[in-house]
Amino acid sequence: MGLIVQKYGGTSVGTLEKIKNVCKHIKETKEKGNKLVVTISAMAGETDKLVEMANILSKNPKEREMDLLLSSGERISSALVAIHLNEIDVKAVALTGRQCGIITDSSHTKARIKSIDAKKILKMLDDNYVVIVAGFQGISEDTDEVTTLGRGGSDTTAVAIAAAIKADVCEIYTDVDGVYTADPRIVEKARKLDRITYEEMMELASLGAKVLQIRSVEFGMKYNVPIMVISSYTYNPGTLVTWEDENMEKVLVSGIAHDKNQARITIVKVPDKPGISARIFGAIAEKNINVDVIVQNASEAGFTDISFTVARNEADKAEDVLKPIIKEIGASDIEVRKDISKVSIVGVGMRSHSGVAAKMFDTLAKEGINILMITTSEIKVSCIIEEKYLELAVRALHSAFGLDKE
Ligand code: ADP
Ligand code: ASP
Ligand code: MG
């Protein structure tokens, strides 16, 4: 008997037939004597559809209303799951983020969970309910408004609840049977990993592997929650996200991640003097836009170029913010390039080996792929390249680092 949190992703509850299947699995888990909290995502495509509708009705929908709109997807699916569970004689109750005490900051559309009042969930578990929680949402501490947790945020709801109720495990059910060495939709020869460290998973998630939202992995690591990624089609043992240990495969690179959602902004001919970067990036930060890779060229005759990357869907917003600043700081122009992507190699093995980055650059060079920007950290190397070469780059690196399955 255990205390388990399960999360079912959008494709796993994409039709009423699939919802019935999920309910069958929940019933089986419950009948084994487990206590169970289940987080449900919106039905597949639902969140995209709601975003699209808002964008048709307004060029600039307010984030408050977007959160109200988007949180409804998860309410529908979680209520449907609870309705069917009751139909098949499983005592179940569905709760919204507010109803189960998920408190966030007030950063609409990308809020962070600050606390969860687990009393209500624990009481319901004691009363023998399966507690169904609408994923991806909470309530802002300051304003009492509905917030959402960023795309893929139901993963974070699940792991945060697992941490709050001290569950034995958080099971993430999805449309792949685990975490692979690269996105299996792009690399046919990708291999499923039996285990991966929190650190590596955090890097892969932040670099574009959307199988887990990065914040869910952060919660897992911080509160020591074992996370298991499992297929909702086969229910076979998947990938355990856990601490590094002796038994893990000793490899240099554990996985390749890619991210298409990138844009590069270049500010041309910037006067090379103190305070300029602070002005540029201060203005960007004020609008809550995340900057990723930053490169500043060597100065020539007192001028330099500054390039940086942002998520592609925030590039226009960043350009609008910067246009007036270009004049103010005396730069000559701003260029935005949206046909770029990021490819990254990740592995804790890099800590103790040199030459990994060089091998990456060499592999890309052999494929004739030009590197536009580079960034590294202790356990990853990322290159910004043209989007048209992205899939080629992922496959070539996967082979070069010995990750292809036989
Ligand atoms: P869900 O709707 O269940 O939350 P997501 O679409 O968010 O599922 O995440 C699962 C998807 O993540 C897979 O279908 C796969 O294409 C993608 N993915 C990207 N990188 C990886 C990886 N390294 N391992 C497994 N899946 C990956
Ligand atoms: N429905 C949200 C999304 O599509 C959250 C999630 O599925 O995790 O991003
Ligand atoms: Mg997801």
mmCIF file of N, CA and C and ligand atoms in Angstrom, residues 7 152 155 210-211, ligand 3:
data_model
loop_
_atom_site.group_PDB
_atom_site.id
_atom_site.type_symbol
_atom_site.label_atom_id
_atom_site.label_comp_id
_atom_site.label_asym_id
_atom_site.label_seq_id
_atom_site.Cartn_x
_atom_site.Cartn_y
_atom_site.Cartn_z
ATOM 1 N N LYS A 7 -0.187 11.608 -12.775
ATOM 2 C CA LYS A 7 -0.574 12.712 -13.663
ATOM 3 C C LYS A 7 -0.791 12.148 -15.062
ATOM 4 N N GLY A 152 2.768 23.020 -20.152
ATOM 5 C CA GLY A 152 3.291 21.793 -19.546
ATOM 6 C C GLY A 152 3.170 21.788 -18.027
ATOM 7 N N ASP A 155 2.505 18.916 -15.043
ATOM 8 C CA ASP A 155 3.582 18.112 -14.444
ATOM 9 C C ASP A 155 3.954 18.702 -13.089
ATOM 10 N N LYS A 210 10.201 18.435 -23.854
ATOM 11 C CA LYS A 210 9.012 18.834 -23.098
ATOM 12 C C LYS A 210 8.337 17.690 -22.338
ATOM 13 N N VAL A 211 9.001 16.535 -22.285
ATOM 14 C CA VAL A 211 8.388 15.402 -21.586
ATOM 15 C C VAL A 211 8.087 15.718 -20.120
HETATM 16 MG MG MG B 3 3.409 17.931 -21.016
#
